[in-house]
Short mmCIF file of C-alpha atoms and ligand atoms in Angstrom, two decimals:
data_model
loop_
_atom_site.label_atom_id
_atom_site.label_comp_id
_atom_site.label_asym_id
_atom_site.label_seq_id
_atom_site.Cartn_x
_atom_site.Cartn_y
_atom_site.Cartn_z
CA MET A 1 -19.99 -7.89 -2.46
CA PRO A 2 -19.89 -5.26 -5.23
CA SER A 3 -16.68 -5.19 -7.19
CA PRO A 4 -14.38 -2.19 -6.61
CA GLU A 5 -13.57 0.23 -9.38
CA LEU A 6 -9.82 -0.07 -9.08
CA SER A 7 -7.61 -2.98 -8.02
CA VAL A 8 -3.88 -2.82 -7.49
CA VAL A 9 -1.99 -6.11 -7.79
CA ILE A 10 1.41 -6.24 -6.12
CA PRO A 11 3.63 -9.33 -6.24
CA VAL A 12 5.90 -9.48 -3.19
CA PHE A 13 8.86 -11.68 -2.44
CA ASN A 14 10.78 -10.85 0.74
CA GLU A 15 9.74 -7.20 0.79
CA VAL A 16 8.98 -6.75 4.50
CA ALA A 17 10.69 -3.36 4.75
CA ASN A 18 8.96 -1.95 1.68
CA ILE A 19 5.31 -2.70 2.44
CA GLY A 20 4.80 0.06 5.02
CA PRO A 21 6.34 2.87 2.92
CA LEU A 22 4.59 1.55 -0.18
CA LEU A 23 1.12 1.63 1.40
CA ALA A 24 1.83 5.04 2.93
CA ARG A 25 2.41 6.43 -0.55
CA LEU A 26 -0.12 4.31 -2.44
CA THR A 27 -3.30 4.64 -0.38
CA PRO A 28 -3.53 8.48 -0.52
CA VAL A 29 -3.25 8.25 -4.32
CA LEU A 30 -6.03 5.66 -4.44
CA HIS A 31 -8.23 7.68 -2.07
CA ARG A 32 -7.97 10.68 -4.36
CA LEU A 33 -8.97 8.60 -7.39
CA THR A 34 -11.91 6.62 -6.06
CA PRO A 35 -13.36 5.59 -2.71
CA ASP A 36 -13.80 2.20 -4.22
CA TRP A 37 -10.43 0.48 -4.44
CA GLU A 38 -8.67 -2.68 -3.31
CA VAL A 39 -5.06 -3.78 -3.11
CA VAL A 40 -4.22 -7.43 -3.76
CA PHE A 41 -0.83 -8.52 -2.51
CA VAL A 42 0.46 -11.82 -3.81
CA ASP A 43 3.06 -13.17 -1.41
CA ASP A 44 5.27 -15.28 -3.63
CA GLY A 45 6.58 -17.59 -0.89
CA SER A 46 8.50 -14.99 1.11
CA ALA A 47 10.89 -16.34 3.73
CA ASP A 48 11.01 -13.15 5.84
CA ASP A 49 8.21 -11.46 7.81
CA THR A 50 6.42 -10.19 4.71
CA LEU A 51 3.31 -12.23 5.42
CA LEU A 52 3.16 -11.00 9.03
CA ARG A 53 3.42 -7.44 7.80
CA LEU A 54 0.67 -8.04 5.22
CA ARG A 55 -1.61 -9.55 7.86
CA ALA A 56 -1.19 -6.40 9.93
CA ALA A 57 -1.97 -4.24 6.90
CA ARG A 58 -5.12 -6.25 6.22
CA ALA A 59 -6.20 -5.99 9.86
CA ALA A 60 -5.88 -2.21 9.61
CA ASP A 61 -7.75 -1.92 6.29
CA ASP A 62 -9.89 -4.66 4.84
CA ARG A 63 -9.60 -3.21 1.34
CA ILE A 64 -6.19 -4.88 1.40
CA GLY A 65 -6.33 -8.51 0.32
CA VAL A 66 -3.54 -11.06 0.47
CA VAL A 67 -2.95 -14.23 -1.52
CA THR A 68 -0.02 -16.33 -0.38
CA PHE A 69 1.81 -19.01 -2.29
CA SER A 70 3.08 -22.25 -0.77
CA ARG A 71 6.54 -21.52 -2.18
CA ASN A 72 8.26 -19.11 -4.55
CA PHE A 73 6.66 -19.51 -7.98
CA GLY A 74 8.16 -16.42 -9.59
CA LYS A 75 6.85 -12.96 -10.40
CA GLU A 76 5.09 -13.93 -13.62
CA ILE A 77 2.95 -16.53 -11.85
CA ALA A 78 2.33 -14.13 -8.96
CA ILE A 79 0.97 -11.58 -11.43
CA ALA A 80 -1.30 -14.23 -12.97
CA ALA A 81 -2.64 -15.08 -9.51
CA GLY A 82 -3.17 -11.39 -8.78
CA LEU A 83 -5.21 -10.98 -11.96
CA ASP A 84 -7.28 -14.03 -10.99
CA HIS A 85 -8.12 -12.53 -7.60
CA ALA A 86 -8.51 -8.85 -8.44
CA ARG A 87 -12.14 -7.80 -8.90
CA GLY A 88 -11.77 -4.20 -10.08
CA ASP A 89 -13.08 -2.71 -13.31
CA ALA A 90 -9.46 -1.78 -13.90
CA VAL A 91 -6.41 -3.54 -12.48
CA VAL A 92 -3.04 -1.89 -11.91
CA ILE A 93 0.07 -4.07 -11.63
CA MET A 94 3.06 -2.65 -9.79
CA ASP A 95 6.22 -3.68 -7.92
CA ALA A 96 6.46 -3.47 -4.15
CA ASP A 97 9.87 -1.80 -4.00
CA LEU A 98 8.64 1.72 -4.92
CA GLN A 99 10.53 1.67 -8.21
CA HIS A 100 7.10 2.26 -9.71
CA PRO A 101 5.93 5.62 -8.32
CA PRO A 102 2.31 5.23 -7.12
CA GLU A 103 1.49 8.81 -8.19
CA VAL A 104 1.68 7.70 -11.84
CA ILE A 105 -1.45 5.61 -11.25
CA ALA A 106 -3.47 8.84 -11.39
CA ASP A 107 -2.29 9.32 -15.00
CA PHE A 108 -3.10 5.69 -15.77
CA VAL A 109 -6.65 6.09 -14.49
CA ALA A 110 -7.13 9.35 -16.43
CA ARG A 111 -6.14 7.56 -19.64
CA TRP A 112 -8.35 4.60 -18.77
CA ARG A 113 -11.33 6.90 -18.25
CA GLU A 114 -10.62 8.30 -21.72
CA GLY A 115 -11.27 4.80 -23.05
CA PHE A 116 -7.89 3.06 -23.23
CA VAL A 117 -7.96 -0.61 -22.27
CA MET A 118 -4.24 -0.89 -21.60
CA VAL A 119 -2.17 1.93 -20.14
CA TYR A 120 1.46 1.01 -19.66
CA GLY A 121 4.16 2.81 -17.79
CA GLN A 122 7.05 3.66 -20.06
CA ARG A 123 10.45 3.95 -18.44
CA THR A 124 12.26 7.03 -19.63
CA ASP A 125 15.65 5.47 -18.87
CA ARG A 126 17.18 2.52 -17.12
CA ILE A 127 18.94 4.21 -14.25
CA GLY A 128 20.48 2.12 -11.53
CA GLU A 129 21.16 -0.76 -13.88
CA THR A 130 24.60 -2.05 -14.73
CA PRO A 131 25.82 -1.52 -18.32
CA LEU A 132 25.89 -5.31 -18.76
CA LYS A 133 22.21 -5.62 -17.84
CA ARG A 134 21.31 -2.71 -20.08
CA THR A 135 23.17 -4.16 -23.06
CA ALA A 136 21.66 -7.60 -22.49
CA ALA A 137 18.18 -6.10 -22.29
CA ARG A 138 18.73 -4.17 -25.50
CA ALA A 139 19.94 -7.30 -27.29
CA PHE A 140 16.93 -9.23 -26.06
CA TYR A 141 14.44 -6.66 -27.28
CA ARG A 142 16.14 -6.46 -30.65
CA LEU A 143 15.95 -10.25 -30.97
CA PHE A 144 12.33 -10.28 -29.89
CA GLU A 145 11.43 -7.54 -32.33
CA ARG A 146 13.07 -9.44 -35.18
CA PHE A 147 11.60 -12.86 -34.50
CA GLY A 148 8.75 -12.55 -32.00
CA GLU A 149 5.16 -12.78 -33.14
CA THR A 150 4.23 -9.49 -31.45
CA GLY A 151 6.09 -6.23 -31.03
CA LEU A 152 6.92 -4.96 -27.55
CA PRO A 153 6.52 -1.27 -26.81
CA ARG A 154 9.85 0.35 -25.84
CA GLY A 155 10.47 0.72 -22.12
CA ALA A 156 7.22 -0.95 -21.11
CA GLY A 157 7.26 -3.37 -18.20
CA ASP A 158 4.77 -4.81 -15.78
CA PHE A 159 3.79 -1.42 -14.34
CA ARG A 160 0.47 -0.81 -16.08
CA LEU A 161 -3.29 -0.53 -15.84
CA ILE A 162 -5.49 -3.06 -17.60
CA ASP A 163 -9.22 -2.70 -18.11
CA ARG A 164 -11.43 -5.63 -17.07
CA ARG A 165 -11.77 -6.69 -20.74
CA GLY A 166 -8.00 -7.00 -21.03
CA VAL A 167 -7.76 -8.83 -17.72
CA GLU A 168 -10.28 -11.42 -18.87
CA ALA A 169 -8.39 -11.84 -22.14
CA LEU A 170 -5.14 -12.42 -20.22
CA ARG A 171 -6.83 -14.89 -17.92
CA ALA A 172 -8.05 -16.87 -20.92
CA LEU A 173 -4.46 -17.50 -22.08
CA GLY A 174 -3.80 -21.08 -21.06
CA GLU A 175 -0.02 -21.17 -21.33
CA ARG A 176 2.11 -22.10 -18.38
CA ALA A 177 5.44 -20.47 -19.24
CA ARG A 178 4.11 -16.96 -18.86
CA PHE A 179 6.05 -14.11 -20.39
CA SER A 180 3.69 -11.33 -19.32
CA LYS A 181 5.22 -8.58 -21.44
CA GLY A 182 4.56 -10.63 -24.54
CA LEU A 183 1.07 -11.56 -23.42
CA TYR A 184 0.10 -7.93 -22.78
CA ALA A 185 1.08 -7.16 -26.36
CA TRP A 186 -0.52 -10.30 -27.76
CA ILE A 187 -4.02 -9.49 -26.52
CA GLY A 188 -3.93 -6.15 -28.32
CA PHE A 189 -6.63 -3.55 -27.49
CA ARG A 190 -6.31 0.23 -27.50
CA SER A 191 -3.10 0.89 -25.61
CA ILE A 192 -1.09 3.93 -24.67
CA GLY A 193 2.14 4.61 -22.78
CA VAL A 194 2.60 7.00 -19.89
CA PRO A 195 6.24 7.96 -19.30
CA PHE A 196 7.62 7.63 -15.79
CA THR A 197 11.01 7.68 -14.13
CA VAL A 198 12.11 4.51 -12.40
CA GLU A 199 13.10 5.28 -8.84
CA GLN A 200 15.76 3.49 -6.85
CA ARG A 201 14.66 0.35 -5.04
CA LEU A 202 13.76 1.47 -1.50
CA HIS A 203 15.02 -1.47 0.59
CA GLY A 204 16.72 -4.73 -0.25
CA ASN A 205 18.17 -5.96 -3.52
CA THR A 206 16.71 -7.01 -6.82
CA LYS A 207 15.23 -10.51 -6.75
CA PHE A 208 16.42 -11.21 -10.25
CA SER A 209 19.87 -12.71 -10.66
CA TYR A 210 21.48 -12.87 -14.11
CA ARG A 211 20.60 -16.55 -14.20
CA LYS A 212 16.91 -15.78 -13.52
CA LEU A 213 16.92 -12.98 -16.10
CA PHE A 214 18.45 -15.25 -18.69
CA SER A 215 15.85 -17.94 -18.15
CA PHE A 216 13.18 -15.23 -18.26
CA ALA A 217 14.49 -14.00 -21.61
CA PHE A 218 14.63 -17.58 -22.84
CA ASP A 219 10.99 -18.08 -21.82
CA GLY A 220 10.10 -14.92 -23.71
CA ILE A 221 11.81 -15.96 -26.92
CA THR A 222 10.64 -19.55 -26.85
CA SER A 223 7.01 -18.78 -26.08
CA PHE A 224 6.70 -16.17 -28.81
CA THR A 225 8.65 -17.69 -31.67
CA THR A 226 9.45 -21.12 -33.05
CA VAL A 227 12.28 -19.72 -35.16
CA PRO A 228 14.98 -21.59 -33.16
CA LEU A 229 13.23 -24.85 -34.04
CA ARG A 230 12.83 -24.06 -37.67
CA VAL A 231 16.10 -22.38 -38.67
CA TRP A 232 17.73 -25.79 -39.08
CA THR A 233 15.84 -26.36 -42.31
CA TYR A 234 17.53 -23.33 -43.85
CA ILE A 235 20.95 -24.04 -42.39
CA GLY A 236 20.72 -27.65 -43.56
CA THR A 237 19.67 -26.59 -47.03
CA VAL A 238 22.59 -24.17 -47.30
CA ILE A 239 25.08 -26.84 -46.18
CA SER A 240 23.67 -29.40 -48.65
CA VAL A 241 23.89 -26.93 -51.52
CA PHE A 242 27.49 -26.20 -50.53
CA SER A 243 28.27 -29.92 -50.56
CA ILE A 244 27.04 -30.15 -54.14
CA LEU A 245 29.14 -27.13 -55.12
CA ALA A 246 32.13 -28.70 -53.37
CA ALA A 247 31.55 -31.97 -55.24
CA ALA A 248 31.57 -30.11 -58.57
CA TYR A 249 34.69 -28.17 -57.58
CA TYR A 250 36.62 -31.34 -56.60
CA LEU A 251 35.46 -33.16 -59.75
CA PHE A 252 36.75 -30.47 -62.07
CA ARG A 253 39.96 -30.05 -60.15
CA THR A 254 40.67 -33.78 -60.31
CA LEU A 255 39.87 -33.89 -64.02
CA LEU A 256 42.14 -30.93 -64.78
CA PHE A 257 45.03 -31.34 -62.35
CA GLY A 258 44.72 -34.87 -61.06
CA THR A 259 44.33 -35.76 -57.42
CA ASP A 260 46.73 -34.94 -54.60
CA LEU A 261 44.95 -36.77 -51.78
CA PRO A 262 42.78 -39.65 -52.96
CA GLY A 263 39.56 -40.18 -50.95
CA PHE A 264 39.52 -36.78 -49.31
CA PRO A 265 36.99 -35.08 -51.64
CA SER A 266 34.45 -37.92 -51.46
CA GLN A 267 34.76 -37.98 -47.65
CA ILE A 268 34.31 -34.27 -47.18
CA VAL A 269 31.49 -34.03 -49.68
CA SER A 270 29.51 -36.90 -48.14
CA VAL A 271 30.01 -35.60 -44.58
CA MET A 272 28.72 -32.19 -45.65
CA PHE A 273 25.85 -33.57 -47.64
CA PHE A 274 24.56 -35.87 -44.92
CA SER A 275 24.95 -33.37 -42.10
CA GLY A 276 22.95 -30.97 -44.26
CA VAL A 277 20.25 -33.57 -44.81
CA GLN A 278 20.14 -34.33 -41.09
CA LEU A 279 19.79 -30.67 -40.18
CA MET A 280 17.02 -30.30 -42.73
CA SER A 281 15.12 -33.21 -41.23
CA LEU A 282 15.62 -31.72 -37.75
CA GLY A 283 14.10 -28.53 -39.11
CA VAL A 284 11.15 -30.44 -40.51
CA ILE A 285 10.60 -32.06 -37.12
CA GLY A 286 10.94 -28.56 -35.66
CA GLU A 287 8.11 -27.33 -37.91
CA TYR A 288 5.83 -29.98 -36.48
CA VAL A 289 7.00 -29.49 -32.89
CA GLY A 290 6.35 -25.77 -33.39
CA ARG A 291 2.80 -26.52 -34.46
CA ILE A 292 2.27 -28.89 -31.53
CA PHE A 293 3.61 -26.14 -29.26
CA ALA A 294 1.15 -23.63 -30.69
CA GLU A 295 -1.67 -26.10 -30.11
CA VAL A 296 -0.76 -27.00 -26.52
CA LYS A 297 -0.45 -23.34 -25.57
CA SER A 298 -4.16 -23.32 -26.45
CA ARG A 299 -4.32 -19.57 -26.73
CA PRO A 300 -7.71 -18.30 -27.79
CA LEU A 301 -7.92 -17.82 -31.54
CA TYR A 302 -8.92 -14.19 -31.18
CA VAL A 303 -9.81 -11.58 -28.60
CA VAL A 304 -13.07 -9.72 -29.07
CA ALA A 305 -12.84 -6.06 -28.10
CA GLU A 306 -16.50 -5.17 -28.45
CA ARG A 307 -19.69 -6.51 -29.94
CA LEU A 308 -22.15 -4.12 -31.52
CA GLY A 309 -25.71 -5.32 -31.27
CA GLY A 310 -24.83 -8.20 -28.97
CA PRO A 311 -24.66 -8.54 -25.23
CA ALA A 312 -22.04 -6.10 -23.98
CA ALA A 313 -20.19 -8.48 -21.70
CA VAL A 314 -20.18 -12.18 -22.40
CA PRO A 315 -18.81 -14.14 -19.46
CA LEU A 316 -15.94 -16.47 -20.30
CA PRO A 317 -17.07 -20.04 -20.66
CA PRO A 318 -15.50 -22.22 -17.95
CA GLY A 319 -12.90 -24.91 -18.41
CA PRO A 320 -9.22 -24.91 -19.33
CA ARG A 321 -9.94 -25.01 -23.04
CA ARG A 322 -12.34 -22.18 -23.44
CA ALA A 323 -14.57 -22.59 -26.44
CA PRO A 324 -15.78 -19.46 -28.24
CA ALA A 325 -19.18 -18.20 -27.18
CA PRO A 326 -22.02 -20.13 -28.84
CA LEU A 327 -23.13 -18.66 -32.12
CA ALA A 328 -26.78 -18.25 -31.10
CA ASN A 329 -25.61 -15.99 -28.30
CA ALA A 330 -23.66 -13.80 -30.69
CA LEU A 331 -26.67 -13.22 -32.89
CA VAL A 332 -29.09 -11.92 -30.30
CA PRO A 333 -30.55 -8.69 -31.74
CA ALA A 334 -30.08 -5.50 -29.78
CA ASP A 335 -33.70 -5.30 -28.66
CA GLY A 336 -33.60 -8.82 -27.21
N1 UDP B 1 9.00 -10.67 -7.07
C1 UDP B 1 8.16 -11.76 -6.86
N2 UDP B 1 8.68 -13.02 -7.02
C2 UDP B 1 9.97 -13.24 -7.39
C3 UDP B 1 10.79 -12.12 -7.63
C4 UDP B 1 10.28 -10.84 -7.46
O1 UDP B 1 6.99 -11.60 -6.54
O2 UDP B 1 10.37 -14.40 -7.50
C5 UDP B 1 8.45 -9.30 -6.89
C6 UDP B 1 9.27 -8.41 -5.99
O3 UDP B 1 8.90 -8.58 -4.64
C7 UDP B 1 8.92 -7.03 -6.49
C8 UDP B 1 8.70 -7.27 -7.99
O4 UDP B 1 8.46 -8.66 -8.15
O5 UDP B 1 7.71 -6.54 -5.93
C9 UDP B 1 9.91 -6.83 -8.80
O6 UDP B 1 11.05 -7.46 -8.31
P1 UDP B 1 12.48 -6.76 -8.30
O7 UDP B 1 12.36 -5.37 -7.76
O8 UDP B 1 13.42 -7.66 -7.57
O9 UDP B 1 12.83 -6.73 -9.84
P2 UDP B 1 13.61 -5.58 -10.65
O10 UDP B 1 12.97 -4.28 -10.27
O11 UDP B 1 15.02 -5.66 -10.23
O12 UDP B 1 13.40 -5.95 -12.07
MG1 MG B 2 12.56 -3.59 -8.44
#
């Protein structure tokens, strides 16, 4: 079967009421863009009639594909599964609740045809969100910007189009705690934002509780920085230095004015010194754990955007630890 030009991946979790209205708005947009499209729904273990509704949609149009999970694995994993199953030259990721207006996909595709590999939707504001959520999100992004290994474009979420090259790069990332927003940025490539206005969720409520959001943020921070592991070295060093200063201070005070509480200075100084040393050694262990973590994530060392004079598309080698393409392959001259 030839691969379609455009795939749309939609993770769904208990969205029965939204699927009909979503398809009614989405398919005309796709028709206008290309006759050659597919929609891949990933049913993330819905407990309502979502799957029944999806089966009906598939029966009516076989360009609609459905992947169902055995239980709820979470949106990030559902997106990963969608990218594994989508076959298009470009893949759009969007939510099922019509907060991501399907009409924007036309702008995405226009940008993609201009040569951008990653076209992300950029929220112009965060309407319909509580001030608490907004503040928490802002704090998170500030933290990520300060310590994360990649920047995150402002207002960018999962609503985006990714060229096949980007999709393959994402699929080659072996890590299990998947913080998609970070991964999109990590793979790089020519990217551009397209502003859009977030609409109100059509039916139902958000599937993300504060608890889920917090653990999501935690995943994001911990998979893109080892700073929390390593700060202890610095904190420990500071405390140890203070203990030495305190020792000097107590020594001179005792020499000049005598002692008012015998034993106290030596106690406080040794407690400070040894807690500092312990924190430092925790930090040293953290350095190594951080390196082990980087290794077990087994991200590819680099992502090739293009090869001049080599084969245009090199298929990914199989296996969980994907080795770089063999050197001989990379050196094939342009004329064969
Ligand atoms: N979703 C999912 N699995 C989950 C939670 C959400 O597949 O465990 C889907 C959900 O059906 C929707 C999208 O992810 O299509 C975004 O979810 P939601 O609208 O609840 O998130 P919000 O817009 O509030 O961030
Ligand atoms: Mg939503």
